Short mmCIF file of C-alpha atoms in Angstrom, two decimals:
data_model
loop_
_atom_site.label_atom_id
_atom_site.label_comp_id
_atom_site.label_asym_id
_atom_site.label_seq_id
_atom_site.Cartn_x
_atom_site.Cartn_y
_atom_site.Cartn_z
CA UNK A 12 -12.66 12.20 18.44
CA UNK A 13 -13.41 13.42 15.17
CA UNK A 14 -10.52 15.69 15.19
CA UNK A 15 -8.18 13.56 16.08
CA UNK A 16 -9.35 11.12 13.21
CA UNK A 17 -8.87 14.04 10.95
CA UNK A 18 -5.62 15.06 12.20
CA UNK A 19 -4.28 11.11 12.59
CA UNK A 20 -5.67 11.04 8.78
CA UNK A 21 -3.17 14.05 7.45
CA UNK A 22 -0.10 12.82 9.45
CA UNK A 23 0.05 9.78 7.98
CA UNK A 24 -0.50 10.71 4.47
CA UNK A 25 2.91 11.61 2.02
CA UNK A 26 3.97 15.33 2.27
CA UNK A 27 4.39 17.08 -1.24
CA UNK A 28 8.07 16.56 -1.03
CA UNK A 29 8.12 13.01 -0.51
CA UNK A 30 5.95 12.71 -3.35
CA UNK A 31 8.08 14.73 -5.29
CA UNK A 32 11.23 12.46 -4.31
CA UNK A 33 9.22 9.61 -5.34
CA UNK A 34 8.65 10.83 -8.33
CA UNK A 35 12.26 12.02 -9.39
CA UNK A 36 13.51 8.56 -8.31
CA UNK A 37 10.92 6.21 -10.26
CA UNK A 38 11.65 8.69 -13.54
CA UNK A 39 15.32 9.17 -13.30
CA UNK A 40 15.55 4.66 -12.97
CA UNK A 41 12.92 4.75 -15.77
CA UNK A 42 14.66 6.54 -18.51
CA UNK A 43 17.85 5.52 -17.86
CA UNK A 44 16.64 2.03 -18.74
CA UNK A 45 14.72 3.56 -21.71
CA UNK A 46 17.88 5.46 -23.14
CA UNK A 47 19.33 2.42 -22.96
CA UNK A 48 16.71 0.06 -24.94
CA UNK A 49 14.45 2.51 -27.06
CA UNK A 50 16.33 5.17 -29.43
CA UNK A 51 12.89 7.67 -28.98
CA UNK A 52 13.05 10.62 -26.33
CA UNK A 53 11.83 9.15 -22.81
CA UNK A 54 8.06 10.71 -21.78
CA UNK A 55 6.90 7.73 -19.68
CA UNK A 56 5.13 5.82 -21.84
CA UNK A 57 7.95 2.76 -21.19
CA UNK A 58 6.85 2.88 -17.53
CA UNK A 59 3.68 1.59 -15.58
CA UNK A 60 3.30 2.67 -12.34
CA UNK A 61 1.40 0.08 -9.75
CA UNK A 62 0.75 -0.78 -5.94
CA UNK A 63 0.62 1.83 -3.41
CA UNK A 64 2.11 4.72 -5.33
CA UNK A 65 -0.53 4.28 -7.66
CA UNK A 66 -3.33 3.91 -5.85
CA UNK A 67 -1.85 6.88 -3.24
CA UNK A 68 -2.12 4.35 -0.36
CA UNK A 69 1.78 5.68 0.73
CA UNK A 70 1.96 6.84 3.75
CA UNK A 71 5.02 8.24 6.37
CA UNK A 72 6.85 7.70 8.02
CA UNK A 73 8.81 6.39 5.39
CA UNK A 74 10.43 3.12 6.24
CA UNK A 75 13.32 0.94 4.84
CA UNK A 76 10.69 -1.44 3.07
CA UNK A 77 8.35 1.04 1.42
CA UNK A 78 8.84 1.36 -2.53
CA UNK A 79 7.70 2.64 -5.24
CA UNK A 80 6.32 -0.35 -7.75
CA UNK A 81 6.82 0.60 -11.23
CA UNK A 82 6.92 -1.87 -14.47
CA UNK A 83 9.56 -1.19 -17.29
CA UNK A 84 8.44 -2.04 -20.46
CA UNK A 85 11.10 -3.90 -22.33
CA UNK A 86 11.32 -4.27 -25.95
CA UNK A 87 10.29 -7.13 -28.18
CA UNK A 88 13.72 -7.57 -29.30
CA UNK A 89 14.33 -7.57 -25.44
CA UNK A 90 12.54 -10.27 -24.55
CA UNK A 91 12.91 -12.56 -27.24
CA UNK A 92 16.82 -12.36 -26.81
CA UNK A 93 16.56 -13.80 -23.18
CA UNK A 94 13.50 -15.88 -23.65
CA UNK A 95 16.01 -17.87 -26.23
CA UNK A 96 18.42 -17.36 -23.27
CA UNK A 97 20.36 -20.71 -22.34
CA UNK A 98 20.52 -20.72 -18.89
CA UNK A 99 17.57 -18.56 -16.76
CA UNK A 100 17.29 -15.85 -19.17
CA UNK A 101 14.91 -14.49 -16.54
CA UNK A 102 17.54 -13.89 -14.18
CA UNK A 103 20.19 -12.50 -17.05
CA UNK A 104 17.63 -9.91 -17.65
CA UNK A 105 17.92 -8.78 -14.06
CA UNK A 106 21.41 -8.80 -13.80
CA UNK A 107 21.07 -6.57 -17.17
CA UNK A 108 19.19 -4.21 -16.21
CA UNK A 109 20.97 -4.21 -12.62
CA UNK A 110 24.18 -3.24 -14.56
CA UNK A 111 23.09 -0.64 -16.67
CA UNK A 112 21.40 1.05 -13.33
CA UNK A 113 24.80 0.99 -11.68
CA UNK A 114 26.15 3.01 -14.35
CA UNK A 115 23.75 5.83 -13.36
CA UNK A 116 23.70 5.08 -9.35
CA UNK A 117 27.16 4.61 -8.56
CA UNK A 118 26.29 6.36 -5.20
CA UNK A 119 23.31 4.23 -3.73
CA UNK A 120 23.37 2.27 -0.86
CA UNK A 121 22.55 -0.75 -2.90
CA UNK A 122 21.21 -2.26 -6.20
CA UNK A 123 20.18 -5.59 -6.17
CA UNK A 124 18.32 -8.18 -8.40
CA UNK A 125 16.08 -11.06 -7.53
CA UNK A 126 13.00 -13.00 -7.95
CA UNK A 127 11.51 -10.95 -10.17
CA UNK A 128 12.85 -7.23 -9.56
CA UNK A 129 15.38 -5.20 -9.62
CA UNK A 130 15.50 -3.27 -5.99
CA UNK A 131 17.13 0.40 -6.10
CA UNK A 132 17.69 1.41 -2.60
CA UNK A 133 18.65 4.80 -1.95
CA UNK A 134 19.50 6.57 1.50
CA UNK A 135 17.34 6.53 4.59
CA UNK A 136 13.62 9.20 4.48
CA UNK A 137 13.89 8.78 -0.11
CA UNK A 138 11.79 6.12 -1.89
CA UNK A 139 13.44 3.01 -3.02
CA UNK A 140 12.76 1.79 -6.20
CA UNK A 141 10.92 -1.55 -6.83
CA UNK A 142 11.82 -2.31 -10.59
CA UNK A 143 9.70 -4.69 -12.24
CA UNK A 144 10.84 -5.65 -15.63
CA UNK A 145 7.83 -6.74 -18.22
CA UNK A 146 7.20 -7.48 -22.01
CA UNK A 147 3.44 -6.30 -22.59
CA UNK A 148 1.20 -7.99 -24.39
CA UNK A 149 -1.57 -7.12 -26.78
CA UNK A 150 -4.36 -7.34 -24.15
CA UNK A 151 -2.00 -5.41 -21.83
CA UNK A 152 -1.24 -7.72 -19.14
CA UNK A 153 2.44 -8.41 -19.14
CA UNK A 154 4.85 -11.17 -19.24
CA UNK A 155 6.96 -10.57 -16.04
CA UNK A 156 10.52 -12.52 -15.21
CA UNK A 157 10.73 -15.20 -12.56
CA UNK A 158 13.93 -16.62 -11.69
CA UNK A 159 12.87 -19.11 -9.64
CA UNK A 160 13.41 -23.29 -10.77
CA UNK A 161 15.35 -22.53 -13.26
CA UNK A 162 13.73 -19.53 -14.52
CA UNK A 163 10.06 -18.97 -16.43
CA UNK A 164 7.80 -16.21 -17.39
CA UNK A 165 4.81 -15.04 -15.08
CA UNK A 166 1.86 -13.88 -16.70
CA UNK A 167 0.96 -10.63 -14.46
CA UNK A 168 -2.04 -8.40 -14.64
CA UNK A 169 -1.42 -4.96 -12.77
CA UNK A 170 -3.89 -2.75 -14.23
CA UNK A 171 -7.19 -5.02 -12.66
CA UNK A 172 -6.30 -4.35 -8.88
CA UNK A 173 -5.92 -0.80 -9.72
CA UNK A 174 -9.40 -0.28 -11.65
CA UNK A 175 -11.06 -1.93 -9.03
CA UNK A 176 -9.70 -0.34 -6.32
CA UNK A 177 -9.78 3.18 -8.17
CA UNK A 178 -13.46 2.38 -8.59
CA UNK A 179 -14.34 1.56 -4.97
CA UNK A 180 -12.47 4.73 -3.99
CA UNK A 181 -14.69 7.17 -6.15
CA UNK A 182 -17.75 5.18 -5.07
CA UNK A 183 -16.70 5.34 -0.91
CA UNK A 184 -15.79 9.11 -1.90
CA UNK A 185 -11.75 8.31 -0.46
CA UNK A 186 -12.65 5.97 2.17
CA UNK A 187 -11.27 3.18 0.33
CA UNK A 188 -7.67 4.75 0.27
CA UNK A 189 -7.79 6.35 3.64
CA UNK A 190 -9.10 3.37 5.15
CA UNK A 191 -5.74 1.66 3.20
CA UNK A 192 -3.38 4.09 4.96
CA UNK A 193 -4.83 3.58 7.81
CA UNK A 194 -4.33 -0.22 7.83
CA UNK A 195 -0.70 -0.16 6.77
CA UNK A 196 -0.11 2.33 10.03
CA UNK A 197 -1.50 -0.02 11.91
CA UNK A 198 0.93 -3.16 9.80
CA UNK A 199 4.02 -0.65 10.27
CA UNK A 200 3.40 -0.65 14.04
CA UNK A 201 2.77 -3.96 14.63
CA UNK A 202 6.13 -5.66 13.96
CA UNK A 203 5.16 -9.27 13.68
CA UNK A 204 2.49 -8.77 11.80
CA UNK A 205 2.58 -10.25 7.86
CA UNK A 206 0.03 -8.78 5.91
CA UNK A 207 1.08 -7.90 2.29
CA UNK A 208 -0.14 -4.96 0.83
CA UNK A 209 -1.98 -6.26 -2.46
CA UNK A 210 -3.81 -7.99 0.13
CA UNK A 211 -4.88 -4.99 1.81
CA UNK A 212 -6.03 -3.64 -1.39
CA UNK A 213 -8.00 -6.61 -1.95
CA UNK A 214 -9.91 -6.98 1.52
CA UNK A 215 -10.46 -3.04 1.61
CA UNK A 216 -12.39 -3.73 -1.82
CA UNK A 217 -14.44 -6.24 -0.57
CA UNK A 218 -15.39 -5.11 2.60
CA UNK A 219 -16.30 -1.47 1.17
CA UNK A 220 -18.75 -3.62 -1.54
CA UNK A 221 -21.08 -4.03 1.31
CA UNK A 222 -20.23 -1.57 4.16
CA UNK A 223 -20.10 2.52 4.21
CA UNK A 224 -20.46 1.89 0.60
CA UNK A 225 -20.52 5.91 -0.22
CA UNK A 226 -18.11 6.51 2.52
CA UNK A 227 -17.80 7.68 5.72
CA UNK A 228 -17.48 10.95 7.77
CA UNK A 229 -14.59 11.45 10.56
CA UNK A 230 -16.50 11.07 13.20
CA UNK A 231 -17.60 7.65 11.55
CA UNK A 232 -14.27 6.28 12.32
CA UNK A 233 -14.98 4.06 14.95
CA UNK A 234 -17.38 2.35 13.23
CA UNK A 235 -15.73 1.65 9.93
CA UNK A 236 -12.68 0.43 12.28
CA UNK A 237 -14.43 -1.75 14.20
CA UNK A 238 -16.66 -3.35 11.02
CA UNK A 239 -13.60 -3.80 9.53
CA UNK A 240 -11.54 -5.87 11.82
CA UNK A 241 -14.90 -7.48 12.57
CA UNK A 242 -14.84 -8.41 8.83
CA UNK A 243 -11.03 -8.98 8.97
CA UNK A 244 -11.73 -11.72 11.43
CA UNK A 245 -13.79 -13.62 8.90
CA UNK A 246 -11.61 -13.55 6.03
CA UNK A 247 -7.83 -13.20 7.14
CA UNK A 248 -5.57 -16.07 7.36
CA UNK A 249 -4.23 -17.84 10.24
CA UNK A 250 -0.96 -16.34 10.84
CA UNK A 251 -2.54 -12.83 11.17
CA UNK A 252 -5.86 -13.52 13.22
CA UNK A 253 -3.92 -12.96 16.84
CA UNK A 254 -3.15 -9.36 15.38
CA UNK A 255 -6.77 -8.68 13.85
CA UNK A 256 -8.51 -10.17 17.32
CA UNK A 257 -6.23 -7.63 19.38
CA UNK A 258 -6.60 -4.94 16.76
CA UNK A 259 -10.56 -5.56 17.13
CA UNK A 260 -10.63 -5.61 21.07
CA UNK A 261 -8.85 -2.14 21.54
CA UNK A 262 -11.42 -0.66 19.28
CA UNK A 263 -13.94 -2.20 20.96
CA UNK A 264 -12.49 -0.97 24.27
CA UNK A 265 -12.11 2.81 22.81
CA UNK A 266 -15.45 2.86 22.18
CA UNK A 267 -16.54 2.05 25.31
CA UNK A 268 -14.42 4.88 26.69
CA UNK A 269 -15.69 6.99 24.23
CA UNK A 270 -19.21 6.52 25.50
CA UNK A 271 -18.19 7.10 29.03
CA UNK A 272 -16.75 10.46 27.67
CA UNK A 273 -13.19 9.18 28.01
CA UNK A 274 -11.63 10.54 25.27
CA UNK A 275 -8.05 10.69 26.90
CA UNK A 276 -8.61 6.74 27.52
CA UNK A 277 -10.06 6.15 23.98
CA UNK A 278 -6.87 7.40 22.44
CA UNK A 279 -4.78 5.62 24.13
CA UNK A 280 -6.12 2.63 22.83
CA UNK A 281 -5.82 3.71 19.67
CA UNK A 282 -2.18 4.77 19.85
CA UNK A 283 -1.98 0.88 20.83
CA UNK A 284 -3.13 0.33 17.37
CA UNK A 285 -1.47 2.53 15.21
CA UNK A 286 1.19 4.35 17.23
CA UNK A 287 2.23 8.13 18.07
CA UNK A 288 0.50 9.25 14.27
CA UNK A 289 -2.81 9.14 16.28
CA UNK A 290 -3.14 12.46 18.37
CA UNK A 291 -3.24 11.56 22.20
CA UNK A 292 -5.99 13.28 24.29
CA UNK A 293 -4.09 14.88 26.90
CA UNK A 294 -7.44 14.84 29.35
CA UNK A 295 -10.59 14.24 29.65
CA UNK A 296 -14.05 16.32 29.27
CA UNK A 297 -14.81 17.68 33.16
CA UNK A 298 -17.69 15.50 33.69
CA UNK A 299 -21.29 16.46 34.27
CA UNK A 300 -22.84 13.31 35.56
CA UNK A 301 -24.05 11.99 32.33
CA UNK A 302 -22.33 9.64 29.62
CA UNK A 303 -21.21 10.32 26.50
CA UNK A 304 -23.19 10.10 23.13
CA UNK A 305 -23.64 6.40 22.19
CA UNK A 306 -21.85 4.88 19.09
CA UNK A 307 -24.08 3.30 16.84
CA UNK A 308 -21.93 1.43 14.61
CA UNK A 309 -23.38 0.62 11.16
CA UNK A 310 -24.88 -3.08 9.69
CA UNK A 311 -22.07 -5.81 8.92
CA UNK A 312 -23.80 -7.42 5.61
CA UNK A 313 -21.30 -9.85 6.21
CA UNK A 314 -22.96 -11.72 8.55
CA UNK A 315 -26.25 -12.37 6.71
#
């Protein structure tokens, strides 16, 4: 099953267009906001990128609630001017910034401005826009809007997440972000399931501190799978455990069929999992009488 790993691994990743479209959207919102509040030429140092574009944990099919996460930085004089705001100068800010986007996307399906963003949606297969407004501070952690009760600023720190999770990802040699994709395929096709993406990020961490540390090859699938929902199990919440349990069995049950050299049946189980992005075996190996190799899955420190 190696190959199909591989192959499951490259369908689900972004083409070079879609990253391209990405791109052109998160710039063209970005300095249109800049033209507006800095009198220097744009180059992108008013923008932050963060969550999944960042850490190139994207993957595709592109759905209706995948964005692209970006921070504007706003001005001093910005900030100050609704922080003195009367009424929820959090939520004038949005509706600001919401306005001066409309001049520029007239043609969008739909800008729209709450909690804490600004959400530029544009038409179906093109990255929306997740606009996060943000008055950095000397330490660089930022000072982010929040409308909510009236209105208050959040103190937000972007930039840890993504060193840590950059980190892990050179140390695992990719795993860390491939193992990420993999996990949101498997969120994407399971369409009850809640499990937010920083919080992907943050158990993928964790569980790669103590298991396939440097990595793991394709063929090594199974076992990082299986230690993971195993780990999962531990550490998720309540409201997502029926998922991870089921999520665990069929892995469990694949690699069973793997080691009775049912390769057609393993991937069926796994297309349970993560849907049509996982190759399907169309048959199995003519058999010669003997079993298939044995998986020896790898240590779970966690259970010391």
């Amino acid at each position: 099953m190696k190959e199909q790993f591989k192959t499951f691994a490259s369908n689900i990743r972004l083409t070079e267009l879609q990253e391209q479209d990405a791109e052109t959207k998160y710039k063209g919102v970005c300095k249109k906001l800049h033209d507006h509040y800095y009198d220097t030429q744009y180059n992108g140092a008013t923008k932050l990128l963060f969550g999944s574009y960042k850490t190139k944990t994207n993957t595709r099919p592109l759905s209706a609630d995948q964005d692209v996460d970006v921070i504007f930085k706003i001005t001093e004089e910005t900030f100050e001017r609704f922080d003195n705001h009367e009424n929820n100068g959090q939520s004038a800010l949005l509706q600001e910034i919401k306005n001066i986007l409309n001049e520029k996307y007239t043609t969008t399906d739909k800008i729209s401005a709450w909690g804490k963003v600004v959400l530029v949606s544009f038409s179906d297969g093109h990255h929306n826009i997740e606009l996060l407004p943000g008055y950095e501070k000397e330490d660089g952690t930022f000072l982010i809007p929040n409308t909510e009760n009236g209105g208050f600023w959040e103190n937000f720190d972007p930039r840890l997440q993504i060193k840590n999770f950059q980190k892990r990802n050179q140390i695992s040699n990719g795993l860390a972000a491939e193992l990420t994709r993999i996990i949101k395929t498997w969120i994407q096709n399971t369409s009850t399931l809640n499990y937010k993406s920083y919080k992907v990020l943050t158990d993928v961490i964790s569980f790669l501190k103590n298991d396939f540390i440097e990595g793991a090859d394709y063929e090594e699938y199974y076992a990082v799978l299986k230690n993971f929902f195993d780990y999962l199990k531990r550490v998720c919440d309540n409201n997502i455990i029926n998922h991870v349990n089921t999520a665990y069995n069929r892995i469990i049950k694949a690699i069973e069929y793997m080691d009775e050299n049912k390769p057609k049946e393993a991937s069926e189980e796994l297309i349970k999992i993560f849907g049509n992005q996982f190759p399907k075996v169309a048959e199995n190996p003519r058999s010669n009488g003997q079993k298939g190799r044995a998986f020896v899955t790898a240590s779970a420190p966690w259970k010391k």
